[in-house]
Amino acid sequence: MKKFFPLFSLALLTLSAWAQSPATLAEVNALEDNSEFTFNGDAVVTVCKNGYLFVRDNSGNGMIYGVADGAFENGQVLSQGWSATKTSNDGWNRFVDPVGLSSSGVTNASLAAAQELTGTPDESMINSYVYVKNVNKGFMPIRSIPLPDGTTIAITDCLWGLNQAATGHYNIYGIICKDGGVLKFNLDKWETYVEPTFLRGDVNDDGEVKINDVTALINYLLSGDATAINLLAADCNQDGDIKINDVTALINYLLSGTW
């Protein structure tokens, strides 16, 4: 029994240490507030113009408070082994008193990419990196962003966000945050919206409309896999949807040469 007890104690210590060394941000976010932890996984950085630093992995999101934004670039990855204390405020998970936030300089394009926000977000999207495309900015400062589903989302109180950019159409990037109990859009950057160009019927996006595009379209309809598919070009009858009718329209075009 004397030999067993030290081993048992060592096992408990090991489990305790593991519990405070989470491998994903989802595990970090599950910790109690004021828990100190060492993060063992890599995490992608999104730098916001108001000085906040957001981190993301495949399973969760969070915000490091009070880190100079000049130390990182959007899309960079934090090296393993950084530590912090987990806390929260109004739905934001914050990692305070961070240590060891040296950037690895490696990027992860899939994680760094923003997801398109097409409708009112829910609580699960807090700290998610999103964009809204083709927002028309007039002469007045923009304080809310119209979403494709007809709703709007307010921009957080950030003068840079309210007054940046001239009139025109823009894709607007930012972080979903909770401010005063309300979900808002924490602005990161603007980019000029460019109307997408495509060749109608060129489903496989190779620059030509041929029988291969019929095959690609049928495969997409059967599998739902849009890899290497130009969805704008695949809407052959231009009714706003992609269905079997588009296959018929494409075949008729190939036979007649007209849409």
Short mmCIF file of C-alpha atoms in Angstrom, two decimals:
data_model
loop_
_atom_site.label_atom_id
_atom_site.label_comp_id
_atom_site.label_asym_id
_atom_site.label_seq_id
_atom_site.Cartn_x
_atom_site.Cartn_y
_atom_site.Cartn_z
CA MET A 1 0.00 0.00 0.00
CA LYS A 2 2.93 2.34 0.67
CA LYS A 3 4.10 1.88 -2.92
CA PHE A 4 0.60 2.34 -4.29
CA PHE A 5 -0.12 5.65 -2.58
CA PRO A 6 2.74 7.65 -4.17
CA LEU A 7 1.77 6.28 -7.59
CA PHE A 8 -1.86 7.20 -7.00
CA SER A 9 -0.86 10.71 -5.89
CA LEU A 10 1.33 11.10 -8.98
CA ALA A 11 -1.58 10.06 -11.18
CA LEU A 12 -3.82 12.67 -9.54
CA LEU A 13 -1.20 15.35 -10.05
CA THR A 14 -0.81 14.32 -13.68
CA LEU A 15 -4.59 14.47 -14.27
CA SER A 16 -4.76 17.84 -12.52
CA ALA A 17 -1.96 19.23 -14.69
CA TRP A 18 -3.64 17.87 -17.83
CA ALA A 19 -6.93 19.54 -16.87
CA GLN A 20 -5.16 22.91 -16.84
CA SER A 21 -3.34 22.25 -20.14
CA PRO A 22 -6.20 22.15 -22.67
CA ALA A 23 -5.49 21.29 -26.29
CA THR A 24 -8.38 23.20 -27.84
CA LEU A 25 -10.04 26.54 -27.23
CA ALA A 26 -13.32 24.72 -26.59
CA GLU A 27 -11.64 23.09 -23.58
CA VAL A 28 -10.32 26.48 -22.47
CA ASN A 29 -13.77 28.04 -22.73
CA ALA A 30 -15.18 25.22 -20.59
CA LEU A 31 -12.87 26.11 -17.69
CA GLU A 32 -14.19 28.04 -14.71
CA ASP A 33 -13.50 31.76 -14.66
CA ASN A 34 -10.14 32.70 -13.12
CA SER A 35 -8.65 29.35 -14.13
CA GLU A 36 -4.99 29.55 -15.06
CA PHE A 37 -4.02 27.33 -17.98
CA THR A 38 -1.31 26.54 -20.49
CA PHE A 39 -2.55 26.08 -24.04
CA ASN A 40 -1.07 23.10 -25.85
CA GLY A 41 -2.57 23.60 -29.31
CA ASP A 42 -1.95 26.17 -32.03
CA ALA A 43 -4.47 28.96 -32.55
CA VAL A 44 -5.03 31.41 -35.39
CA VAL A 45 -4.85 35.13 -34.63
CA THR A 46 -7.30 37.75 -35.84
CA VAL A 47 -6.20 41.29 -34.99
CA CYS A 48 -9.05 43.78 -34.59
CA LYS A 49 -8.57 47.49 -35.16
CA ASN A 50 -9.68 48.39 -31.64
CA GLY A 51 -6.61 46.65 -30.24
CA TYR A 52 -8.16 43.32 -29.30
CA LEU A 53 -6.55 40.07 -30.33
CA PHE A 54 -8.88 37.19 -31.15
CA VAL A 55 -7.78 33.55 -31.28
CA ARG A 56 -9.53 30.67 -32.99
CA ASP A 57 -9.05 26.97 -33.64
CA ASN A 58 -11.33 24.33 -35.15
CA SER A 59 -13.41 24.00 -31.99
CA GLY A 60 -13.72 27.36 -30.27
CA ASN A 61 -13.01 31.10 -30.12
CA GLY A 62 -11.74 33.56 -27.57
CA MET A 63 -10.27 37.01 -27.02
CA ILE A 64 -6.94 37.97 -25.49
CA TYR A 65 -7.36 41.31 -23.80
CA GLY A 66 -4.74 44.05 -23.75
CA VAL A 67 -2.22 42.77 -26.30
CA ALA A 68 -0.65 45.27 -28.70
CA ASP A 69 -2.08 44.58 -32.15
CA GLY A 70 1.19 45.54 -33.82
CA ALA A 71 2.77 42.30 -32.63
CA PHE A 72 0.65 40.11 -34.92
CA GLU A 73 -0.89 39.96 -38.36
CA ASN A 74 -4.25 38.48 -39.30
CA GLY A 75 -3.94 34.77 -40.02
CA GLN A 76 -0.79 34.14 -38.00
CA VAL A 77 -0.70 31.21 -35.58
CA LEU A 78 0.28 31.33 -31.91
CA SER A 79 2.92 28.79 -30.95
CA GLN A 80 2.07 26.07 -28.44
CA GLY A 81 2.64 26.67 -24.76
CA TRP A 82 1.22 30.15 -24.21
CA SER A 83 -0.52 30.59 -20.89
CA ALA A 84 -3.22 32.88 -19.54
CA THR A 85 -6.15 33.10 -17.13
CA LYS A 86 -9.64 32.44 -18.43
CA THR A 87 -12.34 34.95 -17.56
CA SER A 88 -15.50 36.25 -19.23
CA ASN A 89 -17.57 39.39 -19.56
CA ASP A 90 -21.00 39.73 -21.14
CA GLY A 91 -20.56 36.63 -23.25
CA TRP A 92 -16.95 37.25 -24.28
CA ASN A 93 -14.40 34.65 -23.23
CA ARG A 94 -11.24 36.55 -22.37
CA PHE A 95 -7.73 35.27 -21.78
CA VAL A 96 -6.07 37.76 -19.43
CA ASP A 97 -2.47 38.10 -18.22
CA PRO A 98 -1.16 36.17 -21.24
CA VAL A 99 2.42 34.90 -21.31
CA GLY A 100 4.42 33.50 -24.22
CA LEU A 101 2.40 34.93 -27.10
CA SER A 102 5.24 34.81 -29.61
CA SER A 103 3.97 34.32 -33.13
CA SER A 104 5.11 31.29 -35.09
CA GLY A 105 4.68 33.18 -38.36
CA VAL A 106 2.84 30.20 -39.85
CA THR A 107 -0.61 30.79 -41.34
CA ASN A 108 -3.61 28.54 -41.59
CA ALA A 109 -5.72 29.80 -44.48
CA SER A 110 -8.83 27.76 -43.70
CA LEU A 111 -9.01 28.92 -40.09
CA ALA A 112 -7.97 32.47 -40.87
CA ALA A 113 -10.71 32.85 -43.48
CA ALA A 114 -13.86 34.66 -42.40
CA GLN A 115 -17.23 32.95 -42.82
CA GLU A 116 -19.97 34.84 -44.62
CA LEU A 117 -22.62 36.34 -42.36
CA THR A 118 -25.94 36.20 -44.23
CA GLY A 119 -28.38 36.51 -41.33
CA THR A 120 -28.73 37.48 -37.69
CA PRO A 121 -26.05 35.61 -35.68
CA ASP A 122 -26.81 33.58 -32.57
CA GLU A 123 -24.88 33.19 -29.30
CA SER A 124 -22.80 30.32 -30.71
CA MET A 125 -21.14 32.78 -33.11
CA ILE A 126 -19.69 35.07 -30.42
CA ASN A 127 -16.00 35.74 -31.25
CA SER A 128 -16.43 34.25 -34.76
CA TYR A 129 -14.64 36.00 -37.63
CA VAL A 130 -17.20 36.91 -40.30
CA TYR A 131 -17.77 39.11 -43.32
CA VAL A 132 -20.75 40.69 -45.07
CA LYS A 133 -20.30 41.26 -48.78
CA ASN A 134 -21.45 44.10 -50.97
CA VAL A 135 -22.43 46.60 -48.28
CA ASN A 136 -23.38 49.98 -49.77
CA LYS A 137 -21.84 52.79 -47.75
CA GLY A 138 -23.30 56.24 -48.28
CA PHE A 139 -22.05 59.64 -47.18
CA MET A 140 -23.19 59.23 -43.56
CA PRO A 141 -21.11 57.15 -41.10
CA ILE A 142 -22.27 53.54 -41.12
CA ARG A 143 -23.57 52.39 -37.73
CA SER A 144 -25.32 49.17 -38.71
CA ILE A 145 -24.76 46.62 -41.44
CA PRO A 146 -27.64 45.34 -43.60
CA LEU A 147 -27.63 41.54 -43.85
CA PRO A 148 -28.85 39.54 -46.86
CA ASP A 149 -31.83 38.12 -44.93
CA GLY A 150 -33.23 41.65 -44.47
CA THR A 151 -32.08 42.14 -40.88
CA THR A 152 -29.26 44.39 -39.65
CA ILE A 153 -26.48 44.14 -37.10
CA ALA A 154 -25.08 47.14 -35.21
CA ILE A 155 -21.38 47.99 -35.34
CA THR A 156 -19.71 48.37 -31.94
CA ASP A 157 -18.87 51.91 -30.84
CA CYS A 158 -15.60 52.29 -32.74
CA LEU A 159 -14.91 55.63 -34.45
CA TRP A 160 -12.59 53.94 -36.93
CA GLY A 161 -15.44 51.68 -37.93
CA LEU A 162 -18.02 54.42 -38.17
CA ASN A 163 -16.07 56.77 -40.37
CA GLN A 164 -13.65 54.65 -42.38
CA ALA A 165 -13.84 54.40 -46.19
CA ALA A 166 -15.43 56.61 -48.82
CA THR A 167 -18.81 55.99 -50.44
CA GLY A 168 -19.13 52.78 -52.42
CA HIS A 169 -19.71 49.07 -52.11
CA TYR A 170 -17.55 47.07 -49.68
CA ASN A 171 -17.03 43.66 -48.14
CA ILE A 172 -16.89 44.30 -44.38
CA TYR A 173 -14.98 41.98 -42.03
CA GLY A 174 -15.23 41.74 -38.26
CA ILE A 175 -15.85 39.76 -35.09
CA ILE A 176 -19.24 38.92 -33.60
CA CYS A 177 -19.20 40.24 -30.04
CA LYS A 178 -21.65 40.76 -27.20
CA ASP A 179 -21.89 44.38 -26.13
CA GLY A 180 -24.41 45.44 -23.48
CA GLY A 181 -26.19 42.12 -23.83
CA VAL A 182 -26.63 42.57 -27.61
CA LEU A 183 -24.74 40.79 -30.40
CA LYS A 184 -22.84 43.31 -32.49
CA PHE A 185 -20.26 43.48 -35.28
CA ASN A 186 -16.76 44.46 -34.11
CA LEU A 187 -15.23 45.88 -37.27
CA ASP A 188 -11.85 44.65 -38.50
CA LYS A 189 -11.43 45.90 -42.07
CA TRP A 190 -13.11 47.02 -45.30
CA GLU A 191 -12.29 45.94 -48.83
CA THR A 192 -13.76 47.19 -52.09
CA TYR A 193 -16.46 44.89 -53.40
CA VAL A 194 -15.75 43.61 -56.91
CA GLU A 195 -18.67 42.21 -58.87
CA PRO A 196 -17.80 38.57 -59.60
CA THR A 197 -17.32 37.63 -63.23
CA PHE A 198 -18.13 34.22 -64.66
CA LEU A 199 -18.93 32.45 -67.91
CA ARG A 200 -22.48 31.15 -67.78
CA GLY A 201 -22.46 27.35 -67.98
CA ASP A 202 -18.73 27.02 -67.27
CA VAL A 203 -19.44 24.85 -64.25
CA ASN A 204 -15.90 23.47 -63.87
CA ASP A 205 -14.45 26.98 -64.30
CA ASP A 206 -11.94 26.07 -67.02
CA GLY A 207 -12.86 28.97 -69.30
CA GLU A 208 -15.02 26.99 -71.73
CA VAL A 209 -18.56 25.60 -71.86
CA LYS A 210 -18.46 21.96 -72.92
CA ILE A 211 -19.95 18.56 -72.15
CA ASN A 212 -17.54 18.29 -69.19
CA ASP A 213 -19.58 21.02 -67.52
CA VAL A 214 -22.71 18.88 -67.76
CA THR A 215 -20.86 16.06 -65.99
CA ALA A 216 -19.56 18.45 -63.32
CA LEU A 217 -23.04 19.87 -62.75
CA ILE A 218 -24.66 16.43 -62.42
CA ASN A 219 -21.93 15.31 -60.02
CA TYR A 220 -22.53 18.41 -57.90
CA LEU A 221 -26.29 17.81 -57.80
CA LEU A 222 -25.73 14.20 -56.73
CA SER A 223 -22.99 14.82 -54.16
CA GLY A 224 -23.45 18.40 -52.99
CA ASP A 225 -19.66 18.76 -53.18
CA ALA A 226 -18.90 22.23 -54.58
CA THR A 227 -15.14 21.69 -54.79
CA ALA A 228 -13.87 23.12 -58.11
CA ILE A 229 -17.43 24.18 -59.01
CA ASN A 230 -18.30 27.74 -60.00
CA LEU A 231 -21.73 28.05 -58.39
CA LEU A 232 -22.52 31.31 -60.17
CA ALA A 233 -21.87 29.73 -63.55
CA ALA A 234 -23.77 26.58 -62.56
CA ASP A 235 -27.04 28.50 -62.26
CA CYS A 236 -27.53 28.06 -65.99
CA ASN A 237 -31.15 29.21 -66.17
CA GLN A 238 -30.35 32.11 -63.80
CA ASP A 239 -33.28 31.58 -61.45
CA GLY A 240 -31.15 31.91 -58.33
CA ASP A 241 -31.05 28.20 -57.58
CA ILE A 242 -29.11 25.17 -58.85
CA LYS A 243 -31.33 22.23 -59.77
CA ILE A 244 -31.87 19.65 -62.51
CA ASN A 245 -33.43 22.41 -64.64
CA ASP A 246 -29.96 23.89 -64.98
CA VAL A 247 -28.72 20.63 -66.51
CA THR A 248 -31.48 20.85 -69.10
CA ALA A 249 -30.64 24.51 -69.82
CA LEU A 250 -26.95 23.67 -70.22
CA ILE A 251 -27.59 20.74 -72.58
CA ASN A 252 -29.95 22.90 -74.68
CA TYR A 253 -27.23 25.57 -74.87
CA LEU A 254 -24.65 23.04 -76.04
CA LEU A 255 -27.06 21.82 -78.73
CA SER A 256 -28.31 25.20 -79.94
CA GLY A 257 -25.57 27.66 -79.03
CA THR A 258 -28.04 30.03 -77.34
CA TRP A 259 -29.47 30.35 -73.84
#
